[in-house]
Amino acid sequence: MLALVINCGSSSVKYNLIETTDETDVCRGIVERIGADKSIVKHETAGRKPLKYNKVIASHSEALHEIMNYLLSPENKIIDDISDIKAVGHRVVHGGEMFKESVLIDDVVKEAIEQAFDLAPLHNPPNLRGIEAAQERLPDIPHVAVFDTAFHHSLPPHAYLYGIPNRLYRRHKIRKYGFHGTSHYYVSQQYYKLKEKPKSQTNVITCHLGNGASITAIKGGESVDTTMGFTPLSGMVMGTRSGDLDPSILFYIVEKEELQLNSLHSMLNRKSGLLGISGYASDMRDLISKAKNGDRHCQQAIDVFCYHIKKYVSSYFGVMNGCDAVIFTAGIGENSPLIRKKALENMEYLGIEIDEKKNNEAKPGTASIISSDSSKVDVMVIPTNEELVIAIDAAKVASASDQSAWI
Ligand code: ADP
């Protein structure tokens, strides 16, 4: 089944057209800088040269039209008719407590996504804008919402409750939700498949290390704890996000720096993390190369990042009473042997031994085992594919809704 995956940010629309039966990427692309003088449009189609051009695109709705025109253009021969697309899957960051799985989008679902605007002000509003634009352009096709939070619905209360008055949870739903759920789910599923392990008896720790980063403990196939919390700001240090802080620091900064709350929010989300510590960059490649040339602050940023991985991975061994595998994924996890080695060195006590050669030779884009033959715990690099999860879920929900229409 052909499924279109849409991922809308505040000024961008990313898309993937995926054939779910054989899990192949037919075409993918992005419209960036929507609303700016010149938006950037990119399309990549299997077996063809990538296409990139500038065009004035004022809204998410115009971006969707641009994408559909490309897919439907007779010269490009990607699809003949809009009805070739059987499902549209939308990435939605925050599903609150309501959505435990992917759902067919109707007015009630859209209202619930809107109700979660306060919980994810940077993500849910553009996600909903994207849904509305896509529904307008593809009105006769089922649209499905796939939530970043859904995989973590299995967190037990002792993992999701914060130590604050309980009425704040009851009234305002302040609790840990967790994010990157589709990625943690996908790489854990790949591990069970590759190693032929029964998921119900297997514990894994998945490290999604990109610009945003989170680590999840998955026991018997279910997320039992994860580092991100009420929002994606918490947990380990990230590219520009601070990760966990002593909450008192916030009051202290506001007083000492005479900051408004919105400036504090922006500082913690956009100017902290690796960028804040290094004072140089949020991008791990830049930090590694500058640290190699002796920059102390860049080295400290790398040290903090790796220490956080070690700390959370170790604690999740305790949470699950042991672990079969640690999995690295996303930009840093898939591509940096240095970070993987530094994060998991000196952990033989827990049964983790990295094989340096395997680690250095792991090919980007393919699943590789990087632990030594004698390591009790498998350490693997598994490329993530969140779009594929969204496409497959969209196809499943769309087929179910199609069948129920005949009942
Ligand atoms: P996003 O969260 O934006 O999807 P990605 O998963 O693409 O992020 O990861 C981006 C991060 O991956 C950046 O910090 C980038 O420097 C890092 N990265 C990509 N390739 C390498 C590499 N070869 N070595 C170290 N870091 C890398």
Tab-separated table of C-alpha atoms and ligand atoms in Angstrom:
chain	number	residue	atom	x	y	z
A	1	MET	CA	0.000	0.000	0.000
A	2	LEU	CA	1.312	3.456	-0.900
A	3	ALA	CA	1.394	5.762	2.133
A	4	LEU	CA	2.366	9.418	2.293
A	5	VAL	CA	4.102	10.488	5.511
A	6	ILE	CA	3.921	14.140	6.504
A	7	ASN	CA	6.024	15.774	9.214
A	8	CYS	CA	5.269	19.471	9.674
A	9	GLY	CA	7.452	21.883	11.624
A	10	SER	CA	6.785	25.581	12.199
A	11	SER	CA	8.357	26.544	8.849
A	12	SER	CA	8.841	23.231	7.068
A	13	VAL	CA	6.981	20.256	5.626
A	14	LYS	CA	8.905	16.986	5.216
A	15	TYR	CA	7.352	14.146	3.255
A	16	ASN	CA	8.059	10.514	2.381
A	17	LEU	CA	6.126	8.402	-0.058
A	18	ILE	CA	6.536	4.788	1.073
A	19	GLU	CA	5.395	1.491	-0.400
A	20	THR	CA	4.532	-0.346	2.790
A	21	THR	CA	4.248	-3.839	1.287
A	22	ASP	CA	7.985	-4.053	0.605
A	23	GLU	CA	8.965	-1.137	2.886
A	24	THR	CA	10.611	0.882	0.106
A	25	ASP	CA	11.041	4.630	-0.090
A	26	VAL	CA	9.551	5.808	-3.392
A	27	CYS	CA	10.238	9.479	-2.941
A	28	ARG	CA	11.050	11.931	-0.178
A	29	GLY	CA	11.572	15.651	0.181
A	30	ILE	CA	11.160	18.830	2.148
A	31	VAL	CA	9.853	22.354	1.770
A	32	GLU	CA	11.861	24.577	4.109
A	33	ARG	CA	11.636	28.221	5.137
A	34	ILE	CA	7.909	28.444	4.470
A	35	GLY	CA	6.842	32.091	4.626
A	36	ALA	CA	10.359	33.468	3.962
A	37	ASP	CA	11.306	35.409	0.780
A	38	LYS	CA	12.468	32.233	-0.869
A	39	SER	CA	11.508	28.790	0.348
A	40	ILE	CA	13.784	25.854	-0.455
A	41	VAL	CA	12.210	22.782	-2.044
A	42	LYS	CA	14.003	19.424	-2.310
A	43	HIS	CA	12.796	16.128	-3.805
A	44	GLU	CA	14.697	12.826	-3.864
A	45	THR	CA	13.252	10.014	-5.949
A	46	ALA	CA	14.724	6.511	-5.990
A	47	GLY	CA	17.074	6.085	-8.981
A	48	ARG	CA	17.046	9.774	-9.991
A	49	LYS	CA	19.170	12.868	-9.411
A	50	PRO	CA	17.951	14.886	-6.403
A	51	LEU	CA	16.094	18.072	-7.300
A	52	LYS	CA	16.470	21.355	-5.421
A	53	TYR	CA	14.953	24.762	-6.217
A	54	ASN	CA	13.747	27.988	-4.642
A	55	LYS	CA	10.173	29.188	-4.775
A	56	VAL	CA	7.952	31.553	-2.820
A	57	ILE	CA	5.765	29.335	-0.626
A	58	ALA	CA	3.667	31.257	1.850
A	59	SER	CA	1.934	28.561	3.874
A	60	HIS	CA	1.838	24.867	4.800
A	61	SER	CA	-1.120	24.547	2.460
A	62	GLU	CA	0.945	25.884	-0.484
A	63	ALA	CA	3.779	23.540	0.499
A	64	LEU	CA	1.396	20.557	0.309
A	65	HIS	CA	0.249	21.708	-3.135
A	66	GLU	CA	3.884	21.958	-4.293
A	67	ILE	CA	4.620	18.427	-3.052
A	68	MET	CA	1.488	16.949	-4.629
A	69	ASN	CA	2.148	18.724	-7.932
A	70	TYR	CA	5.605	17.138	-7.995
A	71	LEU	CA	4.258	13.658	-7.207
A	72	LEU	CA	1.447	13.956	-9.766
A	73	SER	CA	3.377	15.639	-12.573
A	74	PRO	CA	3.235	13.433	-15.705
A	75	GLU	CA	6.983	14.069	-16.358
A	76	ASN	CA	7.979	12.697	-12.976
A	77	LYS	CA	5.826	9.575	-13.313
A	78	ILE	CA	5.729	8.967	-9.561
A	79	ILE	CA	1.986	8.463	-9.198
A	80	ASP	CA	-0.698	8.599	-11.891
A	81	ASP	CA	-3.550	9.658	-9.698
A	82	ILE	CA	-4.044	11.027	-6.212
A	83	SER	CA	-6.079	7.911	-5.372
A	84	ASP	CA	-2.880	5.799	-5.694
A	85	ILE	CA	-2.092	7.067	-2.200
A	86	LYS	CA	-4.116	4.917	0.188
A	87	ALA	CA	-3.196	6.516	3.518
A	88	VAL	CA	-1.589	9.677	4.868
A	89	GLY	CA	0.358	9.345	8.122
A	90	HIS	CA	1.052	12.468	10.168
A	91	ARG	CA	3.741	12.730	12.803
A	92	VAL	CA	2.201	14.387	15.862
A	93	VAL	CA	4.607	15.111	18.688
A	94	HIS	CA	2.323	15.236	21.724
A	95	GLY	CA	-0.652	12.954	22.188
A	96	GLY	CA	-1.091	13.807	25.876
A	97	GLU	CA	-2.634	11.007	27.935
A	98	MET	CA	-5.377	10.383	25.435
A	99	PHE	CA	-3.565	8.636	22.578
A	100	LYS	CA	-1.978	5.291	23.312
A	101	GLU	CA	-1.767	4.337	19.638
A	102	SER	CA	-2.145	5.730	16.140
A	103	VAL	CA	-5.661	6.880	15.227
A	104	LEU	CA	-7.768	7.840	12.249
A	105	ILE	CA	-8.065	11.628	12.269
A	106	ASP	CA	-11.539	13.077	12.710
A	107	ASP	CA	-12.768	16.307	14.313
A	108	VAL	CA	-12.531	14.847	17.834
A	109	VAL	CA	-8.895	13.846	17.273
A	110	LYS	CA	-8.068	17.274	15.860
A	111	GLU	CA	-9.632	18.892	18.897
A	112	ALA	CA	-7.569	16.678	21.205
A	113	ILE	CA	-4.364	17.582	19.335
A	114	GLU	CA	-5.321	21.218	19.804
A	115	GLN	CA	-5.938	20.639	23.502
A	116	ALA	CA	-2.325	19.460	23.749
A	117	PHE	CA	-1.017	22.764	22.249
A	118	ASP	CA	-0.008	23.953	25.732
A	119	LEU	CA	1.983	20.764	26.279
A	120	ALA	CA	3.974	21.128	23.032
A	121	PRO	CA	3.667	24.730	21.861
A	122	LEU	CA	6.503	24.424	19.338
A	123	HIS	CA	5.308	21.183	17.766
A	124	ASN	CA	1.575	20.478	17.999
A	125	PRO	CA	0.339	23.714	16.324
A	126	PRO	CA	2.369	23.137	13.109
A	127	ASN	CA	1.459	19.420	13.243
A	128	LEU	CA	-2.235	20.340	13.196
A	129	ARG	CA	-1.671	22.953	10.472
A	130	GLY	CA	-0.078	20.191	8.374
A	131	ILE	CA	-3.021	17.852	8.965
A	132	GLU	CA	-5.492	20.503	7.865
A	133	ALA	CA	-3.468	21.413	4.776
A	134	ALA	CA	-3.131	17.744	3.786
A	135	GLN	CA	-6.821	17.030	4.354
A	136	GLU	CA	-7.661	19.953	2.100
A	137	ARG	CA	-5.370	18.623	-0.685
A	138	LEU	CA	-6.172	14.910	-0.216
A	139	PRO	CA	-9.771	14.987	1.031
A	140	ASP	CA	-10.821	11.446	0.105
A	141	ILE	CA	-7.922	9.578	1.675
A	142	PRO	CA	-7.770	8.403	5.318
A	143	HIS	CA	-5.447	10.547	7.456
A	144	VAL	CA	-3.829	8.936	10.485
A	145	ALA	CA	-2.065	10.584	13.446
A	146	VAL	CA	1.017	8.789	14.783
A	147	PHE	CA	2.180	10.188	18.118
A	148	ASP	CA	5.762	10.483	19.420
A	149	THR	CA	4.407	9.907	22.909
A	150	ALA	CA	2.301	6.794	22.202
A	151	PHE	CA	4.995	4.140	22.683
A	152	HIS	CA	5.595	5.472	26.206
A	153	HIS	CA	1.954	5.041	27.299
A	154	SER	CA	3.132	1.903	29.134
A	155	LEU	CA	5.238	3.879	31.652
A	156	PRO	CA	4.109	2.916	35.150
A	157	PRO	CA	2.979	5.699	37.543
A	158	HIS	CA	6.187	5.401	39.595
A	159	ALA	CA	8.105	6.384	36.444
A	160	TYR	CA	5.773	9.103	35.172
A	161	LEU	CA	4.747	10.928	38.375
A	162	TYR	CA	6.836	13.915	39.478
A	163	GLY	CA	7.363	14.776	43.134
A	164	ILE	CA	4.927	17.694	43.101
A	165	PRO	CA	1.402	18.029	44.551
A	166	ASN	CA	-0.775	15.345	42.985
A	167	ARG	CA	-3.552	17.804	42.132
A	168	LEU	CA	-1.190	19.287	39.491
A	169	TYR	CA	-1.216	15.934	37.750
A	170	ARG	CA	-4.993	15.566	38.132
A	171	ARG	CA	-5.783	19.130	37.037
A	172	HIS	CA	-3.115	19.853	34.459
A	173	LYS	CA	-1.764	16.405	33.529
A	174	ILE	CA	1.757	17.332	34.592
A	175	ARG	CA	3.636	14.048	34.289
A	176	LYS	CA	6.362	12.418	32.224
A	177	TYR	CA	5.209	11.569	28.680
A	178	GLY	CA	8.427	10.733	26.790
A	179	PHE	CA	9.154	11.363	23.112
A	180	HIS	CA	10.951	9.840	20.077
A	181	GLY	CA	8.576	6.899	20.674
A	182	THR	CA	8.462	5.755	17.034
A	183	SER	CA	12.255	5.626	16.893
A	184	HIS	CA	12.690	3.718	20.176
A	185	TYR	CA	9.951	1.334	19.063
A	186	TYR	CA	11.436	0.791	15.589
A	187	VAL	CA	15.026	0.055	16.637
A	188	SER	CA	13.908	-2.274	19.440
A	189	GLN	CA	11.712	-4.204	16.960
A	190	GLN	CA	14.642	-4.443	14.561
A	191	TYR	CA	16.778	-5.879	17.355
A	192	TYR	CA	14.266	-8.645	18.217
A	193	LYS	CA	14.061	-9.509	14.515
A	194	LEU	CA	17.797	-9.447	13.799
A	195	LYS	CA	18.744	-11.481	16.868
A	196	GLU	CA	15.618	-13.659	16.777
A	197	LYS	CA	14.838	-12.794	20.389
A	198	PRO	CA	11.363	-13.196	21.891
A	199	LYS	CA	10.396	-9.663	22.781
A	200	SER	CA	8.468	-10.670	25.895
A	201	GLN	CA	11.687	-12.003	27.485
A	202	THR	CA	14.091	-9.352	26.241
A	203	ASN	CA	15.191	-6.080	27.834
A	204	VAL	CA	16.809	-3.384	25.743
A	205	ILE	CA	18.025	0.167	26.219
A	206	THR	CA	17.688	2.370	23.146
A	207	CYS	CA	19.777	5.550	22.781
A	208	HIS	CA	18.331	7.964	20.211
A	209	LEU	CA	21.145	10.503	19.854
A	210	GLY	CA	20.399	13.264	17.352
A	211	ASN	CA	19.992	17.009	17.869
A	212	GLY	CA	17.300	15.939	20.294
A	213	ALA	CA	18.379	12.943	22.363
A	214	SER	CA	16.614	10.472	24.608
A	215	ILE	CA	17.253	7.066	26.140
A	216	THR	CA	14.540	4.488	26.846
A	217	ALA	CA	14.346	1.333	28.953
A	218	ILE	CA	12.227	-1.286	27.151
A	219	LYS	CA	11.260	-4.320	29.196
A	220	GLY	CA	9.458	-7.164	27.441
A	221	GLY	CA	8.639	-4.871	24.521
A	222	GLU	CA	7.201	-2.056	26.661
A	223	SER	CA	8.710	1.325	27.461
A	224	VAL	CA	9.129	1.403	31.252
A	225	ASP	CA	11.161	4.595	31.569
A	226	THR	CA	12.591	7.249	29.305
A	227	THR	CA	14.721	10.325	29.797
A	228	MET	CA	12.502	12.990	28.210
A	229	GLY	CA	9.592	14.084	30.342
A	230	PHE	CA	6.658	16.467	30.324
A	231	THR	CA	8.309	18.069	27.285
A	232	PRO	CA	11.337	17.152	25.143
A	233	LEU	CA	13.472	19.584	27.185
A	234	SER	CA	14.354	17.161	29.944
A	235	GLY	CA	16.663	14.184	30.379
A	236	MET	CA	20.139	14.117	28.890
A	237	VAL	CA	21.950	17.167	27.548
A	238	MET	CA	21.129	17.772	23.845
A	239	GLY	CA	22.290	19.924	20.916
A	240	THR	CA	20.705	23.133	22.186
A	241	ARG	CA	18.430	21.877	25.003
A	242	SER	CA	19.655	21.821	28.573
A	243	GLY	CA	18.257	18.477	29.705
A	244	ASP	CA	17.613	18.026	33.449
A	245	LEU	CA	18.390	20.869	35.854
A	246	ASP	CA	17.883	21.541	39.520
A	247	PRO	CA	14.584	23.521	39.268
A	248	SER	CA	15.939	26.090	41.747
A	249	ILE	CA	18.413	27.197	39.097
A	250	LEU	CA	15.519	28.676	37.116
A	251	PHE	CA	14.458	31.027	39.933
A	252	TYR	CA	18.089	31.925	40.504
A	253	ILE	CA	18.713	32.775	36.831
A	254	VAL	CA	15.533	34.830	36.571
A	255	GLU	CA	16.649	36.880	39.568
A	256	LYS	CA	20.329	37.239	38.769
A	257	GLU	CA	19.982	37.861	35.022
A	258	GLU	CA	16.681	39.739	35.259
A	259	LEU	CA	15.224	37.520	32.560
A	260	GLN	CA	11.617	37.332	31.394
A	261	LEU	CA	10.133	33.827	31.438
A	262	ASN	CA	9.968	33.638	27.637
A	263	SER	CA	13.705	34.465	27.370
A	264	LEU	CA	14.418	31.742	29.891
A	265	HIS	CA	12.356	29.287	27.845
A	266	SER	CA	14.266	30.218	24.707
A	267	MET	CA	17.629	30.002	26.491
A	268	LEU	CA	16.935	26.498	27.807
A	269	ASN	CA	15.606	25.251	24.461
A	270	ARG	CA	17.831	27.017	21.952
A	271	LYS	CA	21.027	28.242	23.597
A	272	SER	CA	21.859	25.550	26.129
A	273	GLY	CA	23.017	21.933	25.852
A	274	LEU	CA	26.156	21.248	23.806
A	275	LEU	CA	25.966	24.746	22.314
A	276	GLY	CA	25.747	26.347	25.741
A	277	ILE	CA	28.572	24.344	27.323
A	278	SER	CA	30.959	24.677	24.379
A	279	GLY	CA	30.032	28.257	23.499
A	280	TYR	CA	30.776	27.122	19.945
A	281	ALA	CA	28.346	24.673	18.292
A	282	SER	CA	25.452	22.287	18.798
A	283	ASP	CA	26.580	19.988	15.997
A	284	MET	CA	28.568	17.013	17.271
A	285	ARG	CA	30.833	16.894	14.188
A	286	ASP	CA	31.942	20.498	14.798
A	287	LEU	CA	32.537	19.811	18.473
A	288	ILE	CA	34.602	16.698	17.794
A	289	SER	CA	36.838	18.435	15.283
A	290	LYS	CA	37.373	21.504	17.489
A	291	ALA	CA	38.049	19.329	20.555
A	292	LYS	CA	40.681	17.423	18.559
A	293	ASN	CA	42.435	20.758	18.087
A	294	GLY	CA	42.550	21.232	21.832
A	295	ASP	CA	39.423	23.288	22.584
A	296	ARG	CA	38.667	22.618	26.243
A	297	HIS	CA	35.030	23.739	26.224
A	298	CYS	CA	34.150	21.594	23.226
A	299	GLN	CA	35.803	18.648	24.961
A	300	GLN	CA	33.759	19.352	28.100
A	301	ALA	CA	30.531	19.383	26.072
A	302	ILE	CA	31.416	15.964	24.617
A	303	ASP	CA	32.356	14.673	28.083
A	304	VAL	CA	29.015	15.763	29.577
A	305	PHE	CA	27.078	14.206	26.670
A	306	CYS	CA	28.861	10.841	27.018
A	307	TYR	CA	28.604	10.885	30.793
A	308	HIS	CA	24.846	11.367	30.573
A	309	ILE	CA	24.548	8.356	28.264
A	310	LYS	CA	26.580	6.225	30.667
A	311	LYS	CA	24.551	7.423	33.663
A	312	TYR	CA	21.122	6.741	32.155
A	313	VAL	CA	22.132	3.437	30.550
A	314	SER	CA	23.518	2.233	33.906
A	315	SER	CA	20.443	3.284	35.822
A	316	TYR	CA	18.154	1.474	33.363
A	317	PHE	CA	20.077	-1.758	33.976
A	318	GLY	CA	18.870	-1.436	37.561
A	319	VAL	CA	15.334	-0.432	36.578
A	320	MET	CA	14.953	-3.580	34.438
A	321	ASN	CA	17.026	-5.943	36.613
A	322	GLY	CA	19.447	-6.482	33.728
A	323	CYS	CA	19.526	-5.820	30.033
A	324	ASP	CA	20.220	-7.826	26.868
A	325	ALA	CA	21.188	-5.032	24.506
A	326	VAL	CA	22.120	-1.385	24.228
A	327	ILE	CA	21.196	0.130	20.867
A	328	PHE	CA	22.529	3.346	19.346
A	329	THR	CA	20.567	5.243	16.727
A	330	ALA	CA	19.991	8.679	15.034
A	331	GLY	CA	22.670	11.071	13.698
A	332	ILE	CA	25.236	10.790	16.496
A	333	GLY	CA	24.381	7.237	17.556
A	334	GLU	CA	24.616	5.894	14.001
A	335	ASN	CA	27.677	7.831	12.894
A	336	SER	CA	30.065	8.456	15.760
A	337	PRO	CA	32.271	5.570	16.966
A	338	LEU	CA	34.014	8.026	19.273
A	339	ILE	CA	30.841	8.919	21.199
A	340	ARG	CA	29.673	5.279	21.371
A	341	LYS	CA	33.026	4.145	22.749
A	342	LYS	CA	33.387	6.976	25.241
A	343	ALA	CA	29.799	6.546	26.497
A	344	LEU	CA	30.101	2.813	27.190
A	345	GLU	CA	33.754	2.408	28.193
A	346	ASN	CA	34.560	0.956	31.615
A	347	MET	CA	31.222	-0.782	31.950
A	348	GLU	CA	32.513	-4.370	32.033
A	349	TYR	CA	30.914	-4.746	35.464
A	350	LEU	CA	27.513	-4.576	33.738
A	351	GLY	CA	28.666	-6.997	31.031
A	352	ILE	CA	29.278	-4.369	28.339
A	353	GLU	CA	32.398	-4.698	26.195
A	354	ILE	CA	32.792	-2.750	22.972
A	355	ASP	CA	34.957	-4.246	20.208
A	356	GLU	CA	36.974	-1.270	18.984
A	357	LYS	CA	37.451	-2.605	15.467
A	358	LYS	CA	33.769	-3.446	15.000
A	359	ASN	CA	32.811	-0.073	16.437
A	360	ASN	CA	35.117	1.809	14.065
A	361	GLU	CA	34.044	-0.250	11.075
A	362	ALA	CA	30.266	-0.068	11.610
A	363	LYS	CA	28.875	1.181	8.287
A	364	PRO	CA	26.444	4.109	8.483
A	365	GLY	CA	23.000	3.114	7.256
A	366	THR	CA	23.298	-0.570	8.183
A	367	ALA	CA	22.678	-2.467	11.409
A	368	SER	CA	25.939	-3.598	13.043
A	369	ILE	CA	26.944	-5.326	16.230
A	370	ILE	CA	29.793	-3.476	17.941
A	371	SER	CA	30.181	-5.481	21.165
A	372	SER	CA	32.957	-8.056	21.552
A	373	ASP	CA	32.219	-11.782	21.277
A	374	SER	CA	32.687	-12.115	25.032
A	375	SER	CA	30.377	-9.186	25.911
A	376	LYS	CA	27.356	-10.416	27.904
A	377	VAL	CA	25.328	-7.536	26.528
A	378	ASP	CA	24.839	-6.927	22.794
A	379	VAL	CA	25.741	-3.412	21.748
A	380	MET	CA	24.345	-2.498	18.343
A	381	VAL	CA	24.030	0.372	15.935
A	382	ILE	CA	20.614	0.249	14.248
A	383	PRO	CA	19.573	3.017	11.841
A	384	THR	CA	16.225	4.470	12.795
A	385	ASN	CA	13.323	4.831	10.365
A	386	GLU	CA	10.519	6.767	12.004
A	387	GLU	CA	8.868	7.458	8.634
A	388	LEU	CA	8.502	3.749	7.949
A	389	VAL	CA	6.759	3.210	11.309
A	390	ILE	CA	4.395	6.091	10.515
A	391	ALA	CA	3.690	4.723	7.006
A	392	ILE	CA	3.004	1.186	8.270
A	393	ASP	CA	0.775	2.434	11.090
A	394	ALA	CA	-1.106	4.711	8.690
A	395	ALA	CA	-1.637	1.814	6.286
A	396	LYS	CA	-2.854	-0.466	9.101
A	397	VAL	CA	-5.284	2.065	10.555
A	398	ALA	CA	-6.536	3.021	7.085
A	399	SER	CA	-7.194	-0.629	6.119
A	400	ALA	CA	-8.990	-1.278	9.410
A	401	SER	CA	-11.187	1.783	8.877
A	402	ASP	CA	-11.857	0.683	5.313
A	403	GLN	CA	-12.963	-2.776	6.473
A	404	SER	CA	-15.114	-1.390	9.272
A	405	ALA	CA	-16.945	0.719	6.673
A	406	TRP	CA	-18.266	-2.590	5.218
A	407	ILE	CA	-19.428	-4.050	8.527
B	1	ADP	P1	17.663	15.482	14.315
B	1	ADP	O1	17.351	15.351	15.768
B	1	ADP	O2	17.693	16.893	13.844
B	1	ADP	O3	16.900	14.532	13.415
B	1	ADP	P2	19.952	13.866	13.524
B	1	ADP	O4	19.458	12.540	13.958
B	1	ADP	O5	20.051	14.137	12.071
B	1	ADP	O6	19.196	15.041	14.243
B	1	ADP	O7	21.411	14.050	14.176
B	1	ADP	C1	22.131	15.240	14.034
B	1	ADP	C2	23.399	15.107	14.856
B	1	ADP	O8	24.161	13.991	14.337
B	1	ADP	C3	24.305	16.336	14.763
B	1	ADP	O9	24.820	16.660	16.041
B	1	ADP	C4	25.412	15.845	13.867
B	1	ADP	O10	26.645	16.488	14.122
B	1	ADP	C5	25.512	14.386	14.286
B	1	ADP	N1	26.292	13.601	13.336
B	1	ADP	C6	25.992	13.278	12.055
B	1	ADP	N2	27.040	12.607	11.492
B	1	ADP	C7	28.005	12.522	12.443
B	1	ADP	C8	29.308	11.955	12.502
B	1	ADP	N3	29.856	11.349	11.446
B	1	ADP	N4	30.012	12.052	13.660
B	1	ADP	C9	29.481	12.671	14.738
B	1	ADP	N5	28.252	13.218	14.752
B	1	ADP	C10	27.525	13.155	13.628
